[in-house]
Amino acid sequence: MVSRGQAPVVEPGLPELLEQAVKSRHLQATTSAFEAVVSTDVSFVAVGTPSRSDGSLDVSTVLKVCDQIGAAVATKDKQHVVVIRSTVSPGTTVRCAEILQSYATKASISVAFNPEFIREGTAVTDYNNPPYTIIGTTDPMAERVLREIYASVSAPIIVTEPSVAEMIKLVCNAWHATKVAFSNEIGRLGNTLGFDARQVMDILTRDSKLNISSAYMRPGFAFGGSCLPKDLRALTYFARTENIALPLLSSLIPSNQAQIDSALLDILVTEKRRIGIVGLAFKAGTDDLRESPALELAERLIGKGRELRILDPAVCQAKFVGANRQYIESKLPHLSRLLVARPFDLLKHSELIVVTQHVAGLDLIASASRNIPIIHLCCTGGDSVWSRPQSNNGNREVFNSAVSLNRMDPTA
């Protein structure tokens, strides 16, 4: 069908594009991988990767096609670029590269992963107007070729590691599914409780500062405070009393708790006994300790026999008055003896530093000269103040920080 200029699927705008491309001889169809590869410079792999019964992606066809491409490239004496477009699990591009490189005897092969973000029914429009173009490669040749191919597409180009490019497609679709499920759960609440859920969601989406933005979208530590946990519990309580199923919203508190549990395990596995915690309030810039995940973490570490010192300038400044005092007396009555006012005092005590938030004094800790391991629980990545992350089973960023105690002690 394609060789006759006929679209094999129903997609607005595609029949016209195919007909024009075939007539101008810019597009030719073949069932021979060898023929396709030897007559071109770039191969795009866009085959199906269906779900297996266990939910994993079946990438066997992708690997088979790469084997066919490699066999064809082995007969060529010029550079060939292979671009994986299929949705795959992280690590697949590396596997493809290994297969292809085994054939690279006469010609070199460059490999990249280039995910597509097009929807059925609007595929042509989405291709011409993408939010961005992702190029997952460490190969300069693959990057250069793809930049040339997408030169006419008006969208920013993001070059990253193949594993990140592979994962962004899966994460984007998971986020889209989350938005649909969230909206539908609010809709079910509206149907039963008698409010206009569409109007609620319309107003929600008008907030581009927090609701529809990058806010709260960086992997880090658990949420807390007087609002998020309380309001989530209220919504799910309404649902239970009316027998409304809200599985997504009901999963958020357990998911948040799992983040605290994971942090605790990451700390305990180090087998360090004297631990310094940076940040105690539920977030930086406040002295509010209500439902603070850092406070719960500290409480559980003490229960495990760890000796703590805690640095949080805002909490120290609060002097435990009003609601904070009552909360502390019920949660950590001995907290006052654990708090320290200076980074020096924290470091002098600690075999391990745990950062839950960015507070004043963190730069001093990061720039010192004696090696103390640091577990960074708060937002990781570009805003991290440490430059050399070390692997910690893929969950956290762990850094070696060299701390000069003499330089930090004003009495030394």
PDB file of C-alpha atoms in Angstrom, residues 3 30 58 130 158 251 283 287 311 318 326 386:
ATOM      1  CA  SER A   3       4.531   1.953  -2.389  1.00  0.00           C
ATOM      2  CA  THR A  30      10.517  -2.443   0.603  1.00  0.00           C
ATOM      3  CA  ASP A  58       8.859  -7.207  24.207  1.00  0.00           C
ATOM      4  CA  PRO A 130       6.560  18.850  19.185  1.00  0.00           C
ATOM      5  CA  ILE A 158      17.632  18.120  24.041  1.00  0.00           C
ATOM      6  CA  SER A 251      -2.290   5.708  47.124  1.00  0.00           C
ATOM      7  CA  LYS A 283      10.435  22.394  54.047  1.00  0.00           C
ATOM      8  CA  ASP A 287      10.035  26.562  61.300  1.00  0.00           C
ATOM      9  CA  LEU A 311      21.071  21.689  61.844  1.00  0.00           C
ATOM     10  CA  ALA A 318      11.765  29.656  66.447  1.00  0.00           C
ATOM     11  CA  GLN A 326       3.366  21.519  71.687  1.00  0.00           C
ATOM     12  CA  TRP A 386      28.034  18.815  45.200  1.00  0.00           C
TER      13      TRP A 386
END
